[in-house]
PDB file of C-alpha atoms in Angstrom:
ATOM      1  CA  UNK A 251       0.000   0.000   0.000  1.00 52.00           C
ATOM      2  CA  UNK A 252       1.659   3.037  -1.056  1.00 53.00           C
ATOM      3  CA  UNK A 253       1.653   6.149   1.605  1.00 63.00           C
ATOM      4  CA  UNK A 254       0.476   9.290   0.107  1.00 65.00           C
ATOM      5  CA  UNK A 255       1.407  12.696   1.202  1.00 73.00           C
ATOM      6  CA  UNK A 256      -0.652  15.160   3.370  1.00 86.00           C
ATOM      7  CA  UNK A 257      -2.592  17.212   1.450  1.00 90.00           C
ATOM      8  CA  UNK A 258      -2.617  20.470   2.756  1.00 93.00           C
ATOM      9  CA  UNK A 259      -4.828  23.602   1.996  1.00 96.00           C
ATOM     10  CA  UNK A 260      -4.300  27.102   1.038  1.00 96.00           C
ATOM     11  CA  UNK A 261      -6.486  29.987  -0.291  1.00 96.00           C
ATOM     12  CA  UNK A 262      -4.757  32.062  -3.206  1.00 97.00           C
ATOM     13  CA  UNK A 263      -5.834  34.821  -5.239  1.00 95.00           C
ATOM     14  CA  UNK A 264      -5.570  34.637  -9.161  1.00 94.00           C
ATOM     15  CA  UNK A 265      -7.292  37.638 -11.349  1.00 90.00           C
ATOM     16  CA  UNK A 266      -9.102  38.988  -8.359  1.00 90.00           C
ATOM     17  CA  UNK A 267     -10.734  35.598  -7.550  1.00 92.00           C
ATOM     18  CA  UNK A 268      -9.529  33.746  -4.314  1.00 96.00           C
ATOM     19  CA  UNK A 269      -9.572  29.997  -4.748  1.00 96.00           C
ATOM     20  CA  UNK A 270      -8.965  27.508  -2.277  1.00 97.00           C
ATOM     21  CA  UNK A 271      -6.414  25.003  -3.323  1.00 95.00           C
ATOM     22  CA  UNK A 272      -5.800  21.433  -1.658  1.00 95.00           C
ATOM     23  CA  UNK A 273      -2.332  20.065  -2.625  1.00 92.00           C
ATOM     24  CA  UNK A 274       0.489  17.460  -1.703  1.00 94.00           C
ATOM     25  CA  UNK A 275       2.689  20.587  -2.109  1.00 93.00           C
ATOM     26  CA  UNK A 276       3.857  22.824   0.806  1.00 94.00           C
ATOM     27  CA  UNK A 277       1.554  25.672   1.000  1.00 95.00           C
ATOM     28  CA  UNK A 278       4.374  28.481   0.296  1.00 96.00           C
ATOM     29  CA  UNK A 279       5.040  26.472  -3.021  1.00 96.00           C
ATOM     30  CA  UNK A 280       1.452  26.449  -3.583  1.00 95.00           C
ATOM     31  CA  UNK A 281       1.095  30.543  -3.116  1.00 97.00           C
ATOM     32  CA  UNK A 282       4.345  30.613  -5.120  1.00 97.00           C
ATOM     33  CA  UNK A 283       2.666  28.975  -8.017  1.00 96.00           C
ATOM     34  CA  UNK A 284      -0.387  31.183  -7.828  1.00 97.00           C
ATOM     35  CA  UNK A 285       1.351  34.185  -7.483  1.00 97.00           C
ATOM     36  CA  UNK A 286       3.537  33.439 -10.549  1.00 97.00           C
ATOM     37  CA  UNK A 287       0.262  32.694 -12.675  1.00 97.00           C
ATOM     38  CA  UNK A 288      -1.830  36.018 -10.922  1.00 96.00           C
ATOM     39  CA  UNK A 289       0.931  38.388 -12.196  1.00 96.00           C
ATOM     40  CA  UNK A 290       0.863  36.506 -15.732  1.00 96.00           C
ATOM     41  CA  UNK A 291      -2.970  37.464 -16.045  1.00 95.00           C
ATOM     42  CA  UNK A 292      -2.235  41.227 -14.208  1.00 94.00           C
ATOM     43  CA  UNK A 293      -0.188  41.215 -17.850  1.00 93.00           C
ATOM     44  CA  UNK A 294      -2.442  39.939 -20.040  1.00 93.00           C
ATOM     45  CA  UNK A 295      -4.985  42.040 -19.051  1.00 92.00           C
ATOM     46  CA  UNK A 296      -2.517  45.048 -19.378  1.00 91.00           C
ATOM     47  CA  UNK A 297      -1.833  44.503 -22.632  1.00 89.00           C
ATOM     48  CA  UNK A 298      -5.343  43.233 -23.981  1.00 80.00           C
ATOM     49  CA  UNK A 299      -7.435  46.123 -22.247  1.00 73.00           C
ATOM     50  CA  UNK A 300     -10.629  44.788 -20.568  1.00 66.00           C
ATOM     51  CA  UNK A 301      -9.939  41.262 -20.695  1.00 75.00           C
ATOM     52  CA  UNK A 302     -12.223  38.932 -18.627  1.00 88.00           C
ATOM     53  CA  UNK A 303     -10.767  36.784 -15.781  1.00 87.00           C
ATOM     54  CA  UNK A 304     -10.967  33.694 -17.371  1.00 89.00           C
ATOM     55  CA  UNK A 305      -9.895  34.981 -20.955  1.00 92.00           C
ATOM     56  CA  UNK A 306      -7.202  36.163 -19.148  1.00 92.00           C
ATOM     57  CA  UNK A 307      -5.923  33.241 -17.232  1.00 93.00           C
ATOM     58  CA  UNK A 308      -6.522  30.946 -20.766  1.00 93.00           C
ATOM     59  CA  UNK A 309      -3.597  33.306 -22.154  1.00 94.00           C
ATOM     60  CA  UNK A 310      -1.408  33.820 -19.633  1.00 95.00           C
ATOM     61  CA  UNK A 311      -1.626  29.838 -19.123  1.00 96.00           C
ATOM     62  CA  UNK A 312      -0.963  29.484 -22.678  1.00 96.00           C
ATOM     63  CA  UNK A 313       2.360  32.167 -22.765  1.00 96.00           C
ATOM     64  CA  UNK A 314       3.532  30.206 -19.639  1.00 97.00           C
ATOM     65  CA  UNK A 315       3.063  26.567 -21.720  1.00 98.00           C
ATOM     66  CA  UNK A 316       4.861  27.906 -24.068  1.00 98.00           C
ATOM     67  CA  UNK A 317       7.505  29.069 -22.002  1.00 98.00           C
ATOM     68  CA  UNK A 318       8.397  25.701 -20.939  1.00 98.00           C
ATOM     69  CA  UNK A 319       7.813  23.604 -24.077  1.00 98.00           C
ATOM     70  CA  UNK A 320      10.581  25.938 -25.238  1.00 98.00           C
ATOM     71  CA  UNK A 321      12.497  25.437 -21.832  1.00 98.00           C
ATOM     72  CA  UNK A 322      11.987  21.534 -22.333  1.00 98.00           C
ATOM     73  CA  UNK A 323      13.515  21.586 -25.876  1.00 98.00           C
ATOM     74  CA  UNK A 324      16.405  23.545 -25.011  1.00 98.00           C
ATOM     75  CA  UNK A 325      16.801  21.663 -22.104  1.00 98.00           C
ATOM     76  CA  UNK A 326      17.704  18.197 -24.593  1.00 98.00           C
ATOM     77  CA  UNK A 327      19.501  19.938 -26.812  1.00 98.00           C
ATOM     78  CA  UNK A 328      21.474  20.841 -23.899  1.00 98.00           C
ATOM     79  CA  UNK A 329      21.496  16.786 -22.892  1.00 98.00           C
ATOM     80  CA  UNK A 330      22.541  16.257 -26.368  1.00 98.00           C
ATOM     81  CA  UNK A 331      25.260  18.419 -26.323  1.00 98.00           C
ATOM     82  CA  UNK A 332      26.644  17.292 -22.654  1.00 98.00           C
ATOM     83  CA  UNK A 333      26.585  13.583 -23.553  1.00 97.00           C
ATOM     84  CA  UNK A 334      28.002  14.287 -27.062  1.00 97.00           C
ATOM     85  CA  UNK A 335      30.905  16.351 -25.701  1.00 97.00           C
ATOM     86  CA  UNK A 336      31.597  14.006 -23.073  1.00 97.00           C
ATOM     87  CA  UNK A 337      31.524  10.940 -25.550  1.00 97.00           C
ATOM     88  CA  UNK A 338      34.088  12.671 -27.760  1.00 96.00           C
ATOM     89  CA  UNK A 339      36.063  14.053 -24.290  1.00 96.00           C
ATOM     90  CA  UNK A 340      36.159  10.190 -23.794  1.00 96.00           C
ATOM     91  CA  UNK A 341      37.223   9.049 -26.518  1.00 95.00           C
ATOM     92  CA  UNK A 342      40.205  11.541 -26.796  1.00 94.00           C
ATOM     93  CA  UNK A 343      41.052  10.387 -23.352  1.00 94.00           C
ATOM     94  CA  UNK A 344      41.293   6.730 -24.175  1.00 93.00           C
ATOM     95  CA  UNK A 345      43.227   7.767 -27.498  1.00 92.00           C
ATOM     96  CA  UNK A 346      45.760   9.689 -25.832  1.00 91.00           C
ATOM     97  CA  UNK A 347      45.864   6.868 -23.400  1.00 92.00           C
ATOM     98  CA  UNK A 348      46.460   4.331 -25.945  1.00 89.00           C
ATOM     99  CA  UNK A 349      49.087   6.307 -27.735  1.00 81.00           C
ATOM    100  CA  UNK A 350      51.393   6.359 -24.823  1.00 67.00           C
TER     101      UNK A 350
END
């Protein structure tokens, strides 16, 4: 039987709305989180005028999907690059090993 963590609860404001949230994850991370996605929306609605909460929130979630699909990409090429480099640092260590 696996053990699950205690879920905790926390009230958070996002767009003007408060919302209570129940989550595994400590409470500061939780407000962290909210807080991150709240100013996203103060700046979608600064930038598109009168937009309504949950217009809003739809586009700021979106920016901050895309943000991260573009972190996760450069993230592997990163990865690819690492391993590659240290395949070819490898290899020129067990050459100039060799050619002793």
């Amino acid at each position: 039987m696996s053990k699950e963590s205690p879920r905790s609860t926390v009230t958070v404001r996002i767009g003007g709305e408060e919302h209570v949230l129940r989550s595994t994850a400590e409470p500061e991370y939780a407000k962290q989180c909210a807080d991150f996605l709240d100013k996203r929306v103060r700046e979608v609605r600064q930038l598109g005028g009168s937009t309504e909460t949950h217009r809003a929130v739809i586009l700021a979630a979106l920016a901050i999907t895309d943000e991260y699909f573009r972190a996760r990409e450069e993230l592997n090429d990163l990865r690819q690059e690492v391993t590659a480099r240290s395949l070819d640092l490898a290899r020129k260590v067990e050459e100039a090993v060799a050619g002793r």
